[in-house]
Each structure stands twice: as C-alpha cells, then as structure tokens.
Coordinates of C-alpha atoms and ligand atoms in Angstrom, one line a residue:
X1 CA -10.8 -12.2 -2.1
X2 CA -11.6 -15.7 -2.2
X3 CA -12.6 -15.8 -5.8
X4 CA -14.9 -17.9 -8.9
X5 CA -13.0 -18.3 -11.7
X6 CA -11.1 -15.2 -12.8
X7 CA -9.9 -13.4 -15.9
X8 CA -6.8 -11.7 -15.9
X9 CA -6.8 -8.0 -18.4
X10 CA -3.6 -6.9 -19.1
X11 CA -3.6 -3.3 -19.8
X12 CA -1.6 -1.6 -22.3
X13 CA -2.8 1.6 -22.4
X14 CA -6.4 1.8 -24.2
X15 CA -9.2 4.1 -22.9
X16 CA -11.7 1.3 -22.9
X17 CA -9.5 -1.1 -20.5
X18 CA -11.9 -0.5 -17.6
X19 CA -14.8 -1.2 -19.9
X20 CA -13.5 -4.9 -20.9
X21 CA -13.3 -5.3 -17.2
X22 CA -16.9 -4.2 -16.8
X23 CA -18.2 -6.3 -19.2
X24 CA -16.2 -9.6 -18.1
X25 CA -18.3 -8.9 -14.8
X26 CA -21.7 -8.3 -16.3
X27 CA -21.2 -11.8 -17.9
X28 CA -21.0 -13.0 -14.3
X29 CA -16.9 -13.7 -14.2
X30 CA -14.8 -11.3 -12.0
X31 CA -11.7 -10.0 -13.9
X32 CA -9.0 -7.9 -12.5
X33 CA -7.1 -5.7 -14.6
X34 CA -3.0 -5.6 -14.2
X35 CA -0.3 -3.9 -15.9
X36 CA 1.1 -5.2 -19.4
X37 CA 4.1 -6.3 -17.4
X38 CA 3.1 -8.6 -14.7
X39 CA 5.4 -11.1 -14.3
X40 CA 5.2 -14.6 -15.3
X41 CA 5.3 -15.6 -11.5
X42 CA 2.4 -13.4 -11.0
X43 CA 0.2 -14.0 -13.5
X44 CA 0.6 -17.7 -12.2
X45 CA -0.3 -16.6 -8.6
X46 CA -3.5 -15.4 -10.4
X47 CA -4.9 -18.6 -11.1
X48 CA -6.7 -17.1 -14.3
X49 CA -8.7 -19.2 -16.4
X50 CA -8.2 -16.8 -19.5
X51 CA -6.1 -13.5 -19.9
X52 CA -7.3 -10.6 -21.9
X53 CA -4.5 -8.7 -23.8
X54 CA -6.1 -4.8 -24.2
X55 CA -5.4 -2.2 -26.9
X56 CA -3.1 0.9 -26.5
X57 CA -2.1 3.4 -28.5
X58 CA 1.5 2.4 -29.2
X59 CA 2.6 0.7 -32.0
X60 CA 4.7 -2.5 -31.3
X61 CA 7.8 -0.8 -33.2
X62 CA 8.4 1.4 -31.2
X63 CA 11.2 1.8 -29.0
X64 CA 9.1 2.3 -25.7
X65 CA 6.2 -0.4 -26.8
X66 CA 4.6 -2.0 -23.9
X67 CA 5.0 -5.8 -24.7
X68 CA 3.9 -8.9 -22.5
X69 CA 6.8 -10.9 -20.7
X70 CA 8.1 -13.0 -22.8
X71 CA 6.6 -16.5 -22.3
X72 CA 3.2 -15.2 -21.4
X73 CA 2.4 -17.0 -24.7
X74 CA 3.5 -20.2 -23.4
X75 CA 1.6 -20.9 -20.1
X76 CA -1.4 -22.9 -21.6
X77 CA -3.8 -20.4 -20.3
X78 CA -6.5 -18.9 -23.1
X79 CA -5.8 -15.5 -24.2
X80 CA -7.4 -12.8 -26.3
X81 CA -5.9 -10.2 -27.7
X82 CA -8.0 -7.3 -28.5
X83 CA -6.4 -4.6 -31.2
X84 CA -3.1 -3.7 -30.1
X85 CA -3.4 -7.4 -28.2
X86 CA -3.8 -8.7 -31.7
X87 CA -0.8 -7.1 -32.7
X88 CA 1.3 -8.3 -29.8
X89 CA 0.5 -11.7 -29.7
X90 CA 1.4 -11.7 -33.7
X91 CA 4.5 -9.8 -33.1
X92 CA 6.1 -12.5 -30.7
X93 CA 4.9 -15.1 -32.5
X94 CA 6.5 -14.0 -36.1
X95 CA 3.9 -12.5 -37.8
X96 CA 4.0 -8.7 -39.2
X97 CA 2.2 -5.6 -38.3
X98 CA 2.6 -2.5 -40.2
X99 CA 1.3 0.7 -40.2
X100 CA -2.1 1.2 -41.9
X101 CA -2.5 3.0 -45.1
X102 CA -4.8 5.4 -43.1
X103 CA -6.1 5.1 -39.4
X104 CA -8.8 2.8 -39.6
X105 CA -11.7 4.6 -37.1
X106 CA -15.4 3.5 -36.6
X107 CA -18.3 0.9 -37.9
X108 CA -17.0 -2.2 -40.1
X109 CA -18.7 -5.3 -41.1
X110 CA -17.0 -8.2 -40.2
X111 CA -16.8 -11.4 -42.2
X112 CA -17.0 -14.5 -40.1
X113 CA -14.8 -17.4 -42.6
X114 CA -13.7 -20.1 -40.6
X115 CA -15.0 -21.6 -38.2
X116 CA -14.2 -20.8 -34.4
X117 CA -15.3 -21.1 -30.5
X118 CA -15.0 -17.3 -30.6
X119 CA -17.8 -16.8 -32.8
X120 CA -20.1 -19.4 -32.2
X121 CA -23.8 -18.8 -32.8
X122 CA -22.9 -15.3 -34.2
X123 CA -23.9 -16.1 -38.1
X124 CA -21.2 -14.6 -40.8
X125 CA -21.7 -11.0 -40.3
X126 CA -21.2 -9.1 -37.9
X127 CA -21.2 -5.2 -37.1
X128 CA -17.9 -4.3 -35.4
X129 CA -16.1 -1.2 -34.5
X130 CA -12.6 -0.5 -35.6
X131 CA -9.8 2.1 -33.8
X132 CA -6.3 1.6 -35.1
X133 CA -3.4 2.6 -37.1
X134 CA -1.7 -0.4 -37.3
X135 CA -2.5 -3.7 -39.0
X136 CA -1.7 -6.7 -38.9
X137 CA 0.1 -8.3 -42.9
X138 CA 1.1 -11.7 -42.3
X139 CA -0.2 -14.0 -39.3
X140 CA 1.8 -16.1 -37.2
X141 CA 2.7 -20.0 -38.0
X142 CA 0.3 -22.0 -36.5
X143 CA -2.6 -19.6 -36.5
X144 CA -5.4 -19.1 -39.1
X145 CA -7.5 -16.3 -40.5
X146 CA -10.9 -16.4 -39.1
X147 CA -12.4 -13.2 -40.0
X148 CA -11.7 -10.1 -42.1
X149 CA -13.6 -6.5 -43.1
X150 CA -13.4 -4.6 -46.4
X151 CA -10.3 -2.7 -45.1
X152 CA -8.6 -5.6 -42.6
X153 CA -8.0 -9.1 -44.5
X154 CA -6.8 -10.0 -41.1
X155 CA -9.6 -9.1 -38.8
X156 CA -9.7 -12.1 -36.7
X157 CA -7.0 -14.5 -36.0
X158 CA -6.6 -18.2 -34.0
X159 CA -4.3 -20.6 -33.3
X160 CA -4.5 -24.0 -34.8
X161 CA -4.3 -25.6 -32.2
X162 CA -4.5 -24.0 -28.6
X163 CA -7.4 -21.3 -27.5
X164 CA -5.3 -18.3 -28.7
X165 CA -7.3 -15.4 -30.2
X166 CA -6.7 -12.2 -31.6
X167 CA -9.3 -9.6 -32.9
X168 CA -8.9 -5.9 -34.4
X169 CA -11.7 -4.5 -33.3
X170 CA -13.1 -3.8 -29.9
X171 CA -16.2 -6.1 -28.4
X172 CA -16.4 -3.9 -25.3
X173 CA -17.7 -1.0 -26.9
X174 CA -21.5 -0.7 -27.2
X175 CA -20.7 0.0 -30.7
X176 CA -19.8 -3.5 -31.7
X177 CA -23.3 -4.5 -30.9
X178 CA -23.1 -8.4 -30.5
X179 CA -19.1 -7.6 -28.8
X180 CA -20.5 -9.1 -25.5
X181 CA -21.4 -12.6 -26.7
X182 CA -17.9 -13.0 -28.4
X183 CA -16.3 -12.1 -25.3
X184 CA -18.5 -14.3 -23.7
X185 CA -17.3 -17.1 -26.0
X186 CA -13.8 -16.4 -24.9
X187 CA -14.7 -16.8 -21.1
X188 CA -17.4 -19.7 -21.5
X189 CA -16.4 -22.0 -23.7
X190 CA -12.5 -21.1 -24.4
X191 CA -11.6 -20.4 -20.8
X192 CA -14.5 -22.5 -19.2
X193 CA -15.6 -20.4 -16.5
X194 CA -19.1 -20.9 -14.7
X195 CA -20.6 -17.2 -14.4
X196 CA -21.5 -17.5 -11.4
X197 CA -19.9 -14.1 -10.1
X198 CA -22.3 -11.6 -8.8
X199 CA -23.4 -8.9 -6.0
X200 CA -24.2 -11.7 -3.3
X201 CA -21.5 -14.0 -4.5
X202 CA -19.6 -11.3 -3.9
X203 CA -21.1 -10.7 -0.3
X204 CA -20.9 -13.8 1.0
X205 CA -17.7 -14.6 0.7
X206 CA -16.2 -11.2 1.5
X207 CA -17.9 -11.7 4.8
X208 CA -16.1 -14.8 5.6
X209 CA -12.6 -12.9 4.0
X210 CA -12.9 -10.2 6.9
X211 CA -14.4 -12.8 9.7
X212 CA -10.8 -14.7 9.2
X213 CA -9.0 -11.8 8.8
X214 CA -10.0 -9.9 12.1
X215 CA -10.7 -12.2 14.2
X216 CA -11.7 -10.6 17.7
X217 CA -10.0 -7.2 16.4
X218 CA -12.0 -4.2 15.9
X219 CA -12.2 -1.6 12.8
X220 CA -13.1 1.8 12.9
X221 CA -14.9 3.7 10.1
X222 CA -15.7 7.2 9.4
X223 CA -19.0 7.4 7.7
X224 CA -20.2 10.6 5.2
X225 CA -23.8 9.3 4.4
X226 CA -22.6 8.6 1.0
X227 CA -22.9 5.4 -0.8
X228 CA -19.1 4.1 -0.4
X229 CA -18.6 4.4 3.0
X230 CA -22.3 3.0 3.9
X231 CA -21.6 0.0 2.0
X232 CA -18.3 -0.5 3.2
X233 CA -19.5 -0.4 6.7
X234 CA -22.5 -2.6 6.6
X235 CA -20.6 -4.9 4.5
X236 CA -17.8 -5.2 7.3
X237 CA -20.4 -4.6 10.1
X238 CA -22.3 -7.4 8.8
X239 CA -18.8 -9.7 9.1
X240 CA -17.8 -8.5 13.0
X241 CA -21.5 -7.0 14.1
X242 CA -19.9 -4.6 17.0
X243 CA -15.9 -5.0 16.6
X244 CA -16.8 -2.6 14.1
X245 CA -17.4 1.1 15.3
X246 CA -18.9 3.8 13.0
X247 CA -18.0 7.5 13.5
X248 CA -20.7 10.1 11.8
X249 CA -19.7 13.6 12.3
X250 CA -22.2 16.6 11.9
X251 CA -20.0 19.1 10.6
X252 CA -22.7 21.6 10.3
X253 CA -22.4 21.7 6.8
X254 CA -25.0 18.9 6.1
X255 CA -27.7 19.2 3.6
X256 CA -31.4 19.9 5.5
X257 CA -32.2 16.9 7.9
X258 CA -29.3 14.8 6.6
X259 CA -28.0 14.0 9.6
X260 CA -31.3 12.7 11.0
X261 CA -32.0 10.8 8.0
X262 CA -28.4 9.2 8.2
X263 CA -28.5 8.6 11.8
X264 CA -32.0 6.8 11.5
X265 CA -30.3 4.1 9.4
X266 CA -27.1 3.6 11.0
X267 CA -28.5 3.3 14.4
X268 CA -30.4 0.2 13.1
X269 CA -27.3 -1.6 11.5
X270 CA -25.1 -4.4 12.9
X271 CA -22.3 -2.4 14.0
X272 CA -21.5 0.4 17.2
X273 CA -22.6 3.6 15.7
X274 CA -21.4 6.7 17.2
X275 CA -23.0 10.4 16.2
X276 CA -20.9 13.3 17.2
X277 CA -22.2 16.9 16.3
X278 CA -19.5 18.9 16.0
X279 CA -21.1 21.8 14.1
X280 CA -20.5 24.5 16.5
X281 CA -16.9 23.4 16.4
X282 CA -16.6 23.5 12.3
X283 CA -18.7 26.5 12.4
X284 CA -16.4 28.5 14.6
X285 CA -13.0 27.9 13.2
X286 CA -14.5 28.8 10.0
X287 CA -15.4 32.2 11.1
X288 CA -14.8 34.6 8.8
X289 CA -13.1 32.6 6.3
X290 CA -13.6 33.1 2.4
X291 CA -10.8 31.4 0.5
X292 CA -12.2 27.8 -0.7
X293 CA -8.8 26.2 -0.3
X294 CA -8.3 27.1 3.2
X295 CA -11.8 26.1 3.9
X296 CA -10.9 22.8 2.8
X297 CA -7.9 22.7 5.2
X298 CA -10.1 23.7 8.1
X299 CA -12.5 21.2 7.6
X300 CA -9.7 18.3 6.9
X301 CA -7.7 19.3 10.3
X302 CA -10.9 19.7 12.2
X303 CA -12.1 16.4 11.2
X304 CA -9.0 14.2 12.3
X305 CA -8.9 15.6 15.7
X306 CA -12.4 14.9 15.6
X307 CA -11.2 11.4 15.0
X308 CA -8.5 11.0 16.9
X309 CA -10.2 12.2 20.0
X310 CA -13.1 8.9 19.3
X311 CA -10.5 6.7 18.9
X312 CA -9.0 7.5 22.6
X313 CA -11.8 6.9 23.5
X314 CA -12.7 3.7 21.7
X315 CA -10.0 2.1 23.1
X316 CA -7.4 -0.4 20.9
X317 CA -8.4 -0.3 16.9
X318 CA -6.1 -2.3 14.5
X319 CA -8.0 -1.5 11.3
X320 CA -9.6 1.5 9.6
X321 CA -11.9 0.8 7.0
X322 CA -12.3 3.1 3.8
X323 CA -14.6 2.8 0.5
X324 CA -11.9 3.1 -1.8
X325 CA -13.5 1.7 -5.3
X326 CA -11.5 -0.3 -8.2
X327 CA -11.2 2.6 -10.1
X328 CA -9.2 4.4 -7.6
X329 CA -6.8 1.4 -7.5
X330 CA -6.1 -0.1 -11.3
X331 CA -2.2 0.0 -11.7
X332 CA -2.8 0.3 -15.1
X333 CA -1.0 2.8 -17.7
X334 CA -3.8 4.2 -18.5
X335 CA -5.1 5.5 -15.4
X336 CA -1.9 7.0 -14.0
X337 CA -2.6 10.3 -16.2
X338 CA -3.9 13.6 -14.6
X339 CA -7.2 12.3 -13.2
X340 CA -5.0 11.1 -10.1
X341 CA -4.0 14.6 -9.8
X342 CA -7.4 15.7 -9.7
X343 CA -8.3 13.7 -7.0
X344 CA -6.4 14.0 -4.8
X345 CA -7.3 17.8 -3.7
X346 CA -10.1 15.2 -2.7
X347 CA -9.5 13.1 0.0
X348 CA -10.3 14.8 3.4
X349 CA -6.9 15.2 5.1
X350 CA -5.5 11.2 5.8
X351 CA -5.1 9.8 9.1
X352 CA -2.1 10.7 10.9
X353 CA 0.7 7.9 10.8
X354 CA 0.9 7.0 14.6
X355 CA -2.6 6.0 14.9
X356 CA -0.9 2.5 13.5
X357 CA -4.2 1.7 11.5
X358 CA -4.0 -0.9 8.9
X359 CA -6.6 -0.3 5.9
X360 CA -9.8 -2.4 5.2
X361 CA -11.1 -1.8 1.8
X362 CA -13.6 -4.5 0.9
X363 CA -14.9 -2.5 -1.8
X364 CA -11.0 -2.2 -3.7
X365 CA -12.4 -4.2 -6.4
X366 CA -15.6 -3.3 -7.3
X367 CA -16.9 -0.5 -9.9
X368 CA -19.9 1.8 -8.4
X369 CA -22.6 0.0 -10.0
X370 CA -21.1 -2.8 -8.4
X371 CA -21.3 -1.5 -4.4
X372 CA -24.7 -0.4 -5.5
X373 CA -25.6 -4.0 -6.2
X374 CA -23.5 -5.1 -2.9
X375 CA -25.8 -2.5 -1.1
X376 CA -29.0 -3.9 -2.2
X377 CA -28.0 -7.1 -1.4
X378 CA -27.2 -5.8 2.3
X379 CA -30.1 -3.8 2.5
X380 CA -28.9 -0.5 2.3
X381 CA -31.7 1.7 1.6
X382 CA -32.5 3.0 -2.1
X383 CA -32.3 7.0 -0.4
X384 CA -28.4 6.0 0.0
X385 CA -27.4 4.2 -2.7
X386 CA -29.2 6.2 -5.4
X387 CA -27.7 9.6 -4.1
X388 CA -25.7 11.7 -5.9
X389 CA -21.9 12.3 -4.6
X390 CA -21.5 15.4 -1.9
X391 CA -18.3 16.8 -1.5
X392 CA -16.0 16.1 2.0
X393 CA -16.5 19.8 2.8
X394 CA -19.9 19.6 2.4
X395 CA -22.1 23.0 2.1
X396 CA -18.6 24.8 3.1
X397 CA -17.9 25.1 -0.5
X398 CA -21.5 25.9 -1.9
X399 CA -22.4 29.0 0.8
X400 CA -19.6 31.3 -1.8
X401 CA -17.3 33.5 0.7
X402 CA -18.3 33.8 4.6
X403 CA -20.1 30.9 6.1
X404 CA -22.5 31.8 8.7
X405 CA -25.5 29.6 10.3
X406 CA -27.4 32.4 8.7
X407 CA -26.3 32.0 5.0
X408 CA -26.8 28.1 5.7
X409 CA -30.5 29.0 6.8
X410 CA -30.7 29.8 3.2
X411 CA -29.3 27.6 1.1
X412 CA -30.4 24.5 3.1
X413 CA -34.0 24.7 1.8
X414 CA -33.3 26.2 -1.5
X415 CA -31.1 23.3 -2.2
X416 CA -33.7 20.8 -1.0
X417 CA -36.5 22.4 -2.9
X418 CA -34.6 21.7 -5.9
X419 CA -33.9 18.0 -4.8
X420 CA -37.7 17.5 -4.3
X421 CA -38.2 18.6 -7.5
X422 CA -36.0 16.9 -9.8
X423 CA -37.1 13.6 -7.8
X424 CA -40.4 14.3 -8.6
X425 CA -40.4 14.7 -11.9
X426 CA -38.0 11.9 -12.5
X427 CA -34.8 13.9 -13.5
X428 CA -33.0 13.1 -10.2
X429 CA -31.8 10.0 -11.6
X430 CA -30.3 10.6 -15.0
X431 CA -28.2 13.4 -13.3
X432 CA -24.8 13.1 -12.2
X433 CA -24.9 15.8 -9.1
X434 CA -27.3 18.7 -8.4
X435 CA -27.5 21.3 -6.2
X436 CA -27.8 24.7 -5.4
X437 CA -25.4 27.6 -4.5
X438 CA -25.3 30.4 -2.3
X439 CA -23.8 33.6 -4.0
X440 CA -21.8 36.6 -2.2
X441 CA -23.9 39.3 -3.9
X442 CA -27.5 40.6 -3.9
X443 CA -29.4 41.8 -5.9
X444 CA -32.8 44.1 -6.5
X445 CA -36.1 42.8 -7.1
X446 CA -39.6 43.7 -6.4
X447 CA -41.8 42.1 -3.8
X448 CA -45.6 43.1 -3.7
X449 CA -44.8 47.4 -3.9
X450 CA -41.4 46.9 -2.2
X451 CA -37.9 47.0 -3.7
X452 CA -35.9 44.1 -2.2
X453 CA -32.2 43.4 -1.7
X454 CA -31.8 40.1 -1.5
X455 CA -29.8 37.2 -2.4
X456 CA -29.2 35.0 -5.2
X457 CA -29.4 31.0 -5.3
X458 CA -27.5 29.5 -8.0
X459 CA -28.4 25.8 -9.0
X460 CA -25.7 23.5 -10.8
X461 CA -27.3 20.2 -12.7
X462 CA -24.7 18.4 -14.3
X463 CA -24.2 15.2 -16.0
X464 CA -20.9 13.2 -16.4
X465 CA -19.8 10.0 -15.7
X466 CA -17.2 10.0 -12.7
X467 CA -16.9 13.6 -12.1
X468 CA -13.7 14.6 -14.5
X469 CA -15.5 16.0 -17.0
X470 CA -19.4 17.0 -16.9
X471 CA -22.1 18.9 -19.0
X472 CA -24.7 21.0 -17.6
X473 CA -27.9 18.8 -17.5
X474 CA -30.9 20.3 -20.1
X475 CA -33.5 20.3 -16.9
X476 CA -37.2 20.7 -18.6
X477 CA -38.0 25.0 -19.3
X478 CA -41.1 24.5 -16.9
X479 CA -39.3 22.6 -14.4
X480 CA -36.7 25.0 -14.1
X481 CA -39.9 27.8 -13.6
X482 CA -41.5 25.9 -11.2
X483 CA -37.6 25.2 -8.9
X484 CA -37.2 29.0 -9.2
X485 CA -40.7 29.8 -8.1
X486 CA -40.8 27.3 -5.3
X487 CA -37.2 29.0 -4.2
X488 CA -38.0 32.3 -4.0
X489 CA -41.5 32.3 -2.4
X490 CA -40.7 29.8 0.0
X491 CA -37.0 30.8 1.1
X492 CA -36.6 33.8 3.0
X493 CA -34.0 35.9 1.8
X494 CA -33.8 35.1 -1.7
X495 CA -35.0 36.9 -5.1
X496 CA -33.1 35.5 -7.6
X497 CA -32.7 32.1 -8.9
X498 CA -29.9 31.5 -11.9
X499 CA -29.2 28.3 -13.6
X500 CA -25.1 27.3 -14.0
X501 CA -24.9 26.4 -17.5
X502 CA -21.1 26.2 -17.7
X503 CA -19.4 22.6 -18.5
X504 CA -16.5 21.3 -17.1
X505 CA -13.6 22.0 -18.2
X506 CA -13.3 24.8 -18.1
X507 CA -15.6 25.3 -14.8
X508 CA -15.4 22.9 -12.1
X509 CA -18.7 21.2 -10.9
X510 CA -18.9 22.9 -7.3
X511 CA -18.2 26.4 -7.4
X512 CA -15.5 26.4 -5.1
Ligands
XMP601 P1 -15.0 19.7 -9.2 O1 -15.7 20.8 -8.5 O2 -13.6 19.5 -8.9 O3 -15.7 18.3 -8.5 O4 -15.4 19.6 -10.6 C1 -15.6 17.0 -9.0 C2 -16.3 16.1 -8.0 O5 -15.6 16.2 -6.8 C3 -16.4 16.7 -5.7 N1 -15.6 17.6 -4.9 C4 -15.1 17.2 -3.7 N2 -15.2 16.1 -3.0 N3 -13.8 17.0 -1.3 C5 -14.6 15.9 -1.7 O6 -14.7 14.9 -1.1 C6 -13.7 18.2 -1.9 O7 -13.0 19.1 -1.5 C7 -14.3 18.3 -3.2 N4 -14.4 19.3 -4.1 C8 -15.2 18.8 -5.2 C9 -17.5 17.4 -6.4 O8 -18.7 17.5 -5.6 C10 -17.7 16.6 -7.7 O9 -18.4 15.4 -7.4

C-alpha cells in the first residue's frame, strides 16, 4: 500500500503485540507489525519513521531469546522498547537485566524525574501497569534514568543523545490509563509523523493501488453477505467498476430473506453482480446427512464447482479477491500458536490450483474495526457491517442431524424472532454472535387441552472477542421470556425454547 508515515512493531512474543498496533492506528499512524528478526535490509525497505520493540515472555538469557539483528540499534531510526524491548535494547547496549526478586504484575505509580519528549505534558505521576519478571540493574552508557516505581528504580530509560527509549511497563493496555499519549509522544514528536492515517486515507489510496495494479484485468469475488467480503468487493469494485465480477450463491442455508436483503445491495454497487440459487443443489446432496464434518465437506465441494462452473463462463479472470483481515496475516511469534489450527477447519474448501488465480486482499492490513470504518466510508450499509459473523456452512450446522427444507421452515423464523428481539432492545450490539438452533429431539408439552410432540429451538448468545474463546451473554430474564414466547406461539412446530449457557472452551460456539 502506498503509505503515510509508518511505524514498524517488532514482535517478540507478547499477548498485547496486536494491541500496540491498534493503538499506533487510533493515533492516526499506520504500523505494521513484523517478526523480532527482520533483517536489517528489510526494516530499511520499510521506510519507518519509528520502530516499536514489544514485550515477550523470554528472558534475554536465555539460550533461545528472541533478540533484534544486531545493528538495528544503529540505523538512526527512533525506537521504543516496551518491557522485554526495554530489556533488549539495554542488553546490546551493556547494560544488565536480571531476574526480579518476585514477578512484578499489575498497577504501579510511576515517577516522572527527568525530563523527556516521551513524557511531555504528562506531569510527574503517572498510573502504569507492570508484567515482568525481569528487570533491568544497570542502564546502558549513554542513556539516563527518566522514570522509576516503588519496585523498578529503572522504570524508564533514554538515550543521551538520540530518540532511543525504553519503558517497563506497557502504554497499550487500557490499564496504563494515560499509555496512549506517551506512545503518542514516541510517534509525534520523536518519530515526527503527521497522523494523518485513517479509514478514507486508507480508501483513497488503496483505490489508486488496485487501478495500477489491474489495469484492464478483471477479479472475481465470492461474496457471503458478511462484512469482509462486502467490503473487500466494493472497495475493489469501486477501483475497476465492472472488471470486477461478484458471485453470491444461495446455498439454501441462508438465514430468512437474507438473500433478498443481500441481493438488494449488491445489485446497486459498482461492480457485475451475479446471484446463483443453488439451494436445490446443496439441499439434495445433503440428503440424509447427519455428521457435521461431512456436512462441511459437502458444502465446500459443492461450492467450488459452483465456482468453477461461473468462471467458464465469465470468461479470462487473473485475480480472485478475498477478505482476509491483518490478524489472519501477522508473521509474528505470537500468533503462530493453536488459534491457526482453529481456523483453519474454517475456510470453505480453497480454490483448486489450475484456476491460475492470483489473490487480491486489500483488506490484509486492516483490524475489523478498521474495514468497518472502510465500509462506512464506501457506503456499505450499517445492516452489513454491524452483523454478527455466520458460519461458511450456514444453517447446515445449526438444523442438528438431517437437514430438510422442512426443519429449515423452522428454525428460519425462530432464529429471526430472536434477531428482532435482541435488536430491539439494544442487546444485538454488545453481542459477539446469536442465534438459534434446531435440535434432533422433541419433546411433550401442552397446547390449549392437547398434548403436543414437538420440537425444541435452542438459542446461543455469546460474547467474545474474535471467536476463540466466548462466554454466554447474560440476555435480560424478561427478554429471554418474551424470545421464548414470541418462538413458540408464532413458529409452527415448536414447544420448547432452551437457552445455551455453556462457554467456550469447553463447548464450541455453533453446535456443530
Ligand atoms: P466454533 O463453533 O468453532 O466457532 O466455536 C467459532 C467461530 O467460527 C464460526 N464457524 C465457522 N465459520 N465455517 C465458517 O466459515 C465453518 O465451518 C464454521 N464453524 C464455525 C462460528 O460461527 C464462530 O463465529
């Protein structure tokens, strides 16, 4: 991307890597985060104006210890070290780290005693938050002290004479209240940047990025309603207007008049938008199935033949665009642990190699709050970008064992009735995915003088914050009463609502 000033984040390993990232960009200054180990060529292909060094959990004695290249220290670009950053940048430099009496965890107050850029307009005191079990003993030649807490005489460190930093504690957690104006020191007035990244700076010139790239050549995307894919599109529509062509495909296990609402967007946008309904298609080769897992392969194959047969017909493609997001793609340490695993169950099948496509990703870079922003700017309506996510296989894996139009019947308005609700009442928004579940069994109840034998809608509220781990949401008593009313006397078929309150681990967020 053809980019504002930039900050480069090293990662060695700490949870809250992503975070420093995040709030780098909410000061208006796009950072990128790389491995502790980029190269001294690459960092200079960077162009930073300031590199971030992040904290880990190692300590810089031992034998594995991530440590920067060496000369990273040299380049005449401003750094920050942040806790285990600290202790890098004093380790190379001759200073000593050692291991802390005890691991020094939580709220500190932090004594401001020299003078420095990093602290500017920030007054003496300051409430910080501490997570390490090293510390740092002696500094460095050629830096000073600049602030220190009741258990860290060396809190804060600088160099004499270049804009070289290192703090112990960590100014990207909301728990170091004031943690965003020192970082904005760093950026502003060490590193000099302007602040003038944001969602339309963004837009604007990733526009003219995939103009020049393309050219006259023509991208295919494969749209799911959701707010990746939507963005993604109208962001690349809005570049090549009709080069770009937009597959939607009804697999028939679409919410209740999702399709329509989805269509009525796209047909408006700049790009070719192409509907195919292939819900008797799904419908049939999943006849009779019950196991989840091979559901999931049905659906997967189905869908890229489904493709493969529009692109015949679309004619010669070069590029396939997808809404992967920045957390998908950090290189980092920290990220390469079991959540990749996770995800990947995920991804609906992947395009078959001899369709030559090359991948378009304009939204590689972003965070989700990010290509919400991006959306708003390209108009993408709220109904889309506010949405919660909806899994590949759609209402394949919430109908629990057969899937029949039948069973669909019944979910489908269940689940919306619960949607209306929460949006109502205001809950749909601080929830991280809701919706309701079709079980295999049924059960009695009493209607009027009859017995019934009917069936039983689950509903699953959770919230979380990307998915890996989730709690079940504490939905109002009498908005729960007035769901499970709605459900069962407006849905035929149903006398009994339940309410999943199961957290994840060990239960998963769908239900299959
Ligand atoms: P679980 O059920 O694994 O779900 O806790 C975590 C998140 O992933 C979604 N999910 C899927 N998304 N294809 C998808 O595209 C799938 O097969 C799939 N299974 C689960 C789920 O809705 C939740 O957001």
């Amino acid at each position: 991307m053809e980019h504002h000033d930039k900050i480069l984040i090293l990662d060695f390993g700490s949870q809250y890597t992503q975070l420093i990232a995040r709030r780098v960009r909410e000061l208006g200054v796009y950072s990128e985060i790389k491995p502790f180990s980029l190269s001294l060529d690459e960092i200079r292909k960077n162009n930073p104006k300031g590199i971030i060094l992040s904290g880990g959990p190692s300590s810089v004695y031992a034998a594995d210890a991530p440590l920067p290249v060496p000369g990273i220290l040299d380049l005449e670009i401003p750094i920050l070290g942040i806790c285990y950053g600290l202790q890098v940048i004093a380790h190379a430099l001759g200073g000593e780290v050692t291991r802390a009496p005890q691991r020094e965890y939580g709220r500190a107050e932090l004594t401001v005693k020299n003078a420095s850029p990093l602290f500017s307009g920030l007054g003496d005191s300051l409430s910080v938050w501490m997570s390490h079990g090293d510390h740092l003993t002696r500094i460095p030649p050629q830096f000073e002290v600049i602030a220190h807490t009741a258990n860290a005489p060396i809190a804060a460190i600088q160099h004499r004479h270049r804009p070289v930093y290192g703090i112990q504690f960590h100014p990207e957690v909301v728990h170091t209240p004031r943690g965003a104006e020192i970082l904005g020191n760093f950026v502003f007035k060490s590193c000099g940047c302007r602040g003038d990244w944001n969602a339309s700076a963004f837009v604007a010139s990733t526009i003219n990025e995939i103009k020049n790239k393309l050219g006259s050549q023509r991208a295919l995307c494969a749209l799911s309603g959701g707010v990746d894919s939507t963005v993604a599109a109208a962001l690349v529509g809005r570049a090549i207007g009709r080069q770009l062509v937009c597959v939607f495909v009804d697999t028939g296990l679409l919410r209740e008049n999702e399709a329509e609402e989805v269509c009525s967007f796209y047909e408006r946008s700049d790009f070719e938008f192409r509907f195919v309904d292939a819900s008797q298609r799904f419908l049939s080769q999943l006849q009779g199935v019950t196991d989840p897992e091979k559901k999931r392969k049905i659906i997967g194959h189905e869908f890229i033949r489904i493709f493969e047969e529009q692109a015949r017909q679309i004619g010669e493609v070069s590029y396939l665009v997808q809404g992967t997001l920045y957390p998908d793609v950090i290189e980092s340490v920290s990220t390469k642990g079991p959540s990749a695993t996770i995800k990947s169950h995920h991804n609906v099948g992947g395009l078959p190699s001899h369709m030559k496509l090359q991948l378009l990703e304009p939204l590689r870079e972003l965070f989700k709050d990010e290509v919400r922003r991006a959306g708003r700017e390209l108009l993408v309506p709220a109904f889309i970008l506010n949405r919660h996510p909806f899994p590949g296989p759609g209402l394949a894996v919430r109908v629990l064992g057969e899937i029949t139009p039948e069973r669909l019947a019944i979910l489908r308005p269940a689940d919306r009735i619960f949607l209306e609700e929460l949006r109502a009442s205001g809950q749909y928004d601080l929830i991280w995915q809701a919706f309701a579940v079709l079980l295999p069994v049924q059960t009695v109840g009493v209607m009027g003088d009859e017995r019934t034998y009917e069936n039983v809608i689950a509903l699953r509220a959770v919230t979380s914050l990307d998915g890996m781990t989730a709690d079940w949401a504490e939905i109002p008593h009498d908005l729960l009463a007035r769901i499970s009313n709605r459900i069962i006397n407006e849905v035929k078929g149903v006398n009994r609502v339940v309410y999943d309150i199961s957290s994840k681990p060990p239960s998963t967020i769908e239900w299959e």
